[in-house]
């Protein structure tokens, strides 16, 4: 009996790996079935069907998701100073107020240009206190000035520009007697 089971397992193993050798069935002296790959007297060939093998299945093609649209700002405007107004300052220091939509993203900053000269500082607030030093380093020697703002990324690439605003600066002067 052990021999029959063993031979059956051998036949099944050969069949499962796709080996297509001819198998013969016969009976031993006790009448038990014997399977072998060599024919013996009275053995009959066993008809074996081709193994039912399922190859690797291919699922639907993996389509990468579409890239997210690049982020962009829709609006940047200078709220203050307003166009054609006069700022009264003796030092040149004044406040700038901006409006940005959507709000400033991490890594981006405001960059100010005064009279065509870009200031070295970058700002992350829409309320900027321009210093007297910034004004003196960039402003033209005139009463009329032009202000523009851009949003730049960490590499300095401009993402959006404001429309320029033209304004005036008035400084109080003291005349001494005899001077004009």
mmCIF file of C-alpha atoms in Angstrom:
data_model
loop_
_atom_site.group_PDB
_atom_site.id
_atom_site.type_symbol
_atom_site.label_atom_id
_atom_site.label_comp_id
_atom_site.label_asym_id
_atom_site.label_seq_id
_atom_site.Cartn_x
_atom_site.Cartn_y
_atom_site.Cartn_z
ATOM 1 C CA UNK A 1 0.000 0.000 0.000
ATOM 2 C CA UNK A 2 2.842 2.397 0.868
ATOM 3 C CA UNK A 3 4.400 1.739 -2.482
ATOM 4 C CA UNK A 4 1.147 2.550 -4.290
ATOM 5 C CA UNK A 5 0.753 5.818 -2.430
ATOM 6 C CA UNK A 6 4.385 6.684 -3.051
ATOM 7 C CA UNK A 7 4.127 5.965 -6.768
ATOM 8 C CA UNK A 8 0.875 7.898 -6.998
ATOM 9 C CA UNK A 9 2.578 10.883 -5.420
ATOM 10 C CA UNK A 10 5.489 10.597 -7.864
ATOM 11 C CA UNK A 11 3.085 10.515 -10.783
ATOM 12 C CA UNK A 12 1.133 13.489 -9.474
ATOM 13 C CA UNK A 13 4.328 15.448 -8.805
ATOM 14 C CA UNK A 14 5.597 14.788 -12.326
ATOM 15 C CA UNK A 15 2.214 15.744 -13.715
ATOM 16 C CA UNK A 16 2.031 18.957 -11.636
ATOM 17 C CA UNK A 17 5.375 20.300 -12.875
ATOM 18 C CA UNK A 18 4.400 19.704 -16.436
ATOM 19 C CA UNK A 19 6.563 16.662 -17.125
ATOM 20 C CA UNK A 20 4.877 14.853 -19.984
ATOM 21 C CA UNK A 21 6.480 11.392 -19.702
ATOM 22 C CA UNK A 22 4.324 8.370 -20.511
ATOM 23 C CA UNK A 23 2.935 6.674 -17.392
ATOM 24 C CA UNK A 24 1.910 3.044 -17.257
ATOM 25 C CA UNK A 25 -0.503 1.319 -14.903
ATOM 26 C CA UNK A 26 -0.262 -2.319 -13.934
ATOM 27 C CA UNK A 27 -1.079 -4.597 -11.019
ATOM 28 C CA UNK A 28 1.444 -6.272 -8.779
ATOM 29 C CA UNK A 29 1.187 -9.903 -7.510
ATOM 30 C CA UNK A 30 -1.147 -8.885 -4.700
ATOM 31 C CA UNK A 31 -3.431 -7.035 -7.135
ATOM 32 C CA UNK A 32 -2.500 -3.500 -6.026
ATOM 33 C CA UNK A 33 -2.209 -0.777 -8.687
ATOM 34 C CA UNK A 34 1.321 0.128 -9.717
ATOM 35 C CA UNK A 35 2.269 3.211 -11.724
ATOM 36 C CA UNK A 36 5.564 3.432 -13.539
ATOM 37 C CA UNK A 37 7.294 5.275 -16.379
ATOM 38 C CA UNK A 38 8.636 1.999 -17.779
ATOM 39 C CA UNK A 39 6.209 -0.455 -19.291
ATOM 40 C CA UNK A 40 5.944 -3.906 -17.721
ATOM 41 C CA UNK A 41 4.106 -6.973 -18.902
ATOM 42 C CA UNK A 42 0.346 -6.286 -18.879
ATOM 43 C CA UNK A 43 0.803 -2.534 -18.191
ATOM 44 C CA UNK A 44 -1.564 -0.113 -19.849
ATOM 45 C CA UNK A 45 -0.669 3.459 -20.749
ATOM 46 C CA UNK A 46 -2.467 6.029 -18.637
ATOM 47 C CA UNK A 47 -4.071 8.885 -20.538
ATOM 48 C CA UNK A 48 -3.070 12.054 -18.737
ATOM 49 C CA UNK A 49 -4.622 15.342 -19.578
ATOM 50 C CA UNK A 50 -2.491 18.414 -19.924
ATOM 51 C CA UNK A 51 -2.116 20.097 -16.576
ATOM 52 C CA UNK A 52 -4.444 22.985 -15.904
ATOM 53 C CA UNK A 53 -1.852 25.676 -15.358
ATOM 54 C CA UNK A 54 -2.758 29.271 -14.776
ATOM 55 C CA UNK A 55 -0.001 31.697 -15.628
ATOM 56 C CA UNK A 56 0.631 34.947 -13.834
ATOM 57 C CA UNK A 57 -2.351 37.220 -14.131
ATOM 58 C CA UNK A 58 -1.952 40.742 -15.371
ATOM 59 C CA UNK A 59 -4.227 43.191 -13.662
ATOM 60 C CA UNK A 60 -5.312 46.437 -15.180
ATOM 61 C CA UNK A 61 -2.428 48.605 -16.255
ATOM 62 C CA UNK A 62 -1.209 50.848 -13.469
ATOM 63 C CA UNK A 63 -1.953 54.352 -14.634
ATOM 64 C CA UNK A 64 -0.186 56.943 -12.541
ATOM 65 C CA UNK A 65 -2.468 59.611 -11.155
ATOM 66 C CA UNK A 66 -2.387 62.862 -13.063
ATOM 67 C CA UNK A 67 0.040 65.377 -11.603
ATOM 68 C CA UNK A 68 -1.474 67.885 -9.223
ATOM 69 C CA UNK A 69 -1.919 71.244 -10.857
ATOM 70 C CA UNK A 70 0.870 73.636 -10.000
ATOM 71 C CA UNK A 71 -0.053 76.045 -7.242
ATOM 72 C CA UNK A 72 -0.529 79.615 -8.354
ATOM 73 C CA UNK A 73 -1.550 82.880 -6.792
ATOM 74 C CA UNK A 74 -4.557 84.622 -8.314
ATOM 75 C CA UNK A 75 -4.147 88.191 -7.046
ATOM 76 C CA UNK A 76 -1.457 90.442 -5.522
ATOM 77 C CA UNK A 77 -2.150 94.126 -4.900
ATOM 78 C CA UNK A 78 -0.602 97.000 -2.988
ATOM 79 C CA UNK A 79 -3.291 98.305 -0.629
ATOM 80 C CA UNK A 80 -1.172 101.067 0.939
ATOM 81 C CA UNK A 81 0.238 103.406 -0.087
ATOM 82 C CA UNK A 82 -2.554 104.052 -2.561
ATOM 83 C CA UNK A 83 -1.853 105.441 -6.001
ATOM 84 C CA UNK A 84 -1.137 109.148 -6.309
ATOM 85 C CA UNK A 85 -1.227 109.784 -2.541
ATOM 86 C CA UNK A 86 1.387 111.596 -0.472
ATOM 87 C CA UNK A 87 3.208 109.998 2.444
ATOM 88 C CA UNK A 88 4.525 112.403 5.086
ATOM 89 C CA UNK A 89 7.797 111.053 6.496
ATOM 90 C CA UNK A 90 10.997 112.778 7.480
ATOM 91 C CA UNK A 91 13.082 109.591 7.584
ATOM 92 C CA UNK A 92 11.647 107.755 4.597
ATOM 93 C CA UNK A 93 10.197 104.990 6.754
ATOM 94 C CA UNK A 94 6.615 104.081 5.880
ATOM 95 C CA UNK A 95 4.229 101.109 5.973
ATOM 96 C CA UNK A 96 3.261 98.929 3.042
ATOM 97 C CA UNK A 97 0.083 96.838 3.120
ATOM 98 C CA UNK A 98 -0.492 94.044 0.627
ATOM 99 C CA UNK A 99 -3.388 91.865 -0.411
ATOM 100 C CA UNK A 100 -2.600 88.336 -1.678
ATOM 101 C CA UNK A 101 -4.950 85.554 -2.699
ATOM 102 C CA UNK A 102 -4.615 82.769 -1.759
ATOM 103 C CA UNK A 103 -2.455 83.435 1.282
ATOM 104 C CA UNK A 104 1.335 83.235 1.171
ATOM 105 C CA UNK A 105 2.571 79.643 0.996
ATOM 106 C CA UNK A 106 5.459 78.272 3.070
ATOM 107 C CA UNK A 107 8.793 78.960 1.387
ATOM 108 C CA UNK A 108 7.469 81.976 -0.547
ATOM 109 C CA UNK A 109 8.103 85.624 0.343
ATOM 110 C CA UNK A 110 7.320 89.169 -0.745
ATOM 111 C CA UNK A 111 10.059 91.057 -2.581
ATOM 112 C CA UNK A 112 9.827 94.842 -2.861
ATOM 113 C CA UNK A 113 11.041 97.021 -5.706
ATOM 114 C CA UNK A 114 11.239 100.776 -5.059
ATOM 115 C CA UNK A 115 11.987 103.064 -8.011
ATOM 116 C CA UNK A 116 13.296 100.096 -10.017
ATOM 117 C CA UNK A 117 15.661 98.932 -7.233
ATOM 118 C CA UNK A 118 14.929 95.576 -5.603
ATOM 119 C CA UNK A 119 15.396 95.618 -1.838
ATOM 120 C CA UNK A 120 17.577 92.800 -0.460
ATOM 121 C CA UNK A 121 15.160 91.782 2.306
ATOM 122 C CA UNK A 122 12.278 89.407 1.750
ATOM 123 C CA UNK A 123 9.152 89.555 3.842
ATOM 124 C CA UNK A 124 6.615 86.928 4.917
ATOM 125 C CA UNK A 125 3.954 89.317 6.210
ATOM 126 C CA UNK A 126 1.514 91.337 4.112
ATOM 127 C CA UNK A 127 2.105 94.275 6.496
ATOM 128 C CA UNK A 128 5.634 95.566 5.936
ATOM 129 C CA UNK A 129 7.373 98.391 7.802
ATOM 130 C CA UNK A 130 9.845 99.793 5.288
ATOM 131 C CA UNK A 131 12.819 101.216 7.181
ATOM 132 C CA UNK A 132 14.531 104.541 6.596
ATOM 133 C CA UNK A 133 17.647 102.618 5.562
ATOM 134 C CA UNK A 134 15.688 100.636 2.933
ATOM 135 C CA UNK A 135 14.179 103.863 1.598
ATOM 136 C CA UNK A 136 17.522 105.678 1.411
ATOM 137 C CA UNK A 137 19.238 102.724 -0.299
ATOM 138 C CA UNK A 138 16.626 102.338 -3.039
ATOM 139 C CA UNK A 139 14.578 105.511 -3.526
ATOM 140 C CA UNK A 140 15.262 107.885 -6.384
ATOM 141 C CA UNK A 141 16.126 111.463 -5.517
ATOM 142 C CA UNK A 142 12.694 112.866 -6.280
ATOM 143 C CA UNK A 143 9.302 113.396 -4.655
ATOM 144 C CA UNK A 144 7.514 110.842 -6.856
ATOM 145 C CA UNK A 145 8.233 107.156 -6.319
ATOM 146 C CA UNK A 146 7.126 103.838 -7.813
ATOM 147 C CA UNK A 147 6.524 100.760 -5.695
ATOM 148 C CA UNK A 148 6.020 97.182 -6.921
ATOM 149 C CA UNK A 149 5.869 93.856 -5.092
ATOM 150 C CA UNK A 150 6.401 90.282 -6.229
ATOM 151 C CA UNK A 151 5.926 86.921 -4.564
ATOM 152 C CA UNK A 152 9.039 84.797 -5.034
ATOM 153 C CA UNK A 153 9.855 81.215 -4.097
ATOM 154 C CA UNK A 154 12.922 80.112 -2.103
ATOM 155 C CA UNK A 155 15.016 80.194 -5.304
ATOM 156 C CA UNK A 156 13.931 83.728 -6.191
ATOM 157 C CA UNK A 157 11.606 82.669 -9.010
ATOM 158 C CA UNK A 158 8.749 85.145 -9.379
ATOM 159 C CA UNK A 159 5.299 83.599 -8.941
ATOM 160 C CA UNK A 160 3.174 86.757 -9.235
ATOM 161 C CA UNK A 161 3.721 90.522 -9.584
ATOM 162 C CA UNK A 162 1.615 93.410 -8.362
ATOM 163 C CA UNK A 163 0.730 96.371 -10.498
ATOM 164 C CA UNK A 164 3.091 99.233 -9.652
ATOM 165 C CA UNK A 165 1.836 102.098 -7.501
ATOM 166 C CA UNK A 166 3.051 105.658 -7.951
ATOM 167 C CA UNK A 167 3.063 107.850 -4.791
ATOM 168 C CA UNK A 168 4.756 110.938 -3.359
ATOM 169 C CA UNK A 169 6.919 111.475 -0.291
ATOM 170 C CA UNK A 170 6.831 114.779 1.544
ATOM 171 C CA UNK A 171 9.490 115.668 4.077
ATOM 172 C CA UNK A 172 9.099 118.510 6.482
ATOM 173 C CA UNK A 173 11.827 121.061 6.112
ATOM 174 C CA UNK A 174 12.722 123.833 8.470
ATOM 175 C CA UNK A 175 13.875 127.096 6.978
ATOM 176 C CA UNK A 176 16.241 129.136 9.087
ATOM 177 C CA UNK A 177 16.177 132.859 8.997
ATOM 178 C CA UNK A 178 17.837 134.193 5.997
ATOM 179 C CA UNK A 179 17.677 130.865 4.093
ATOM 180 C CA UNK A 180 15.408 130.174 1.271
#
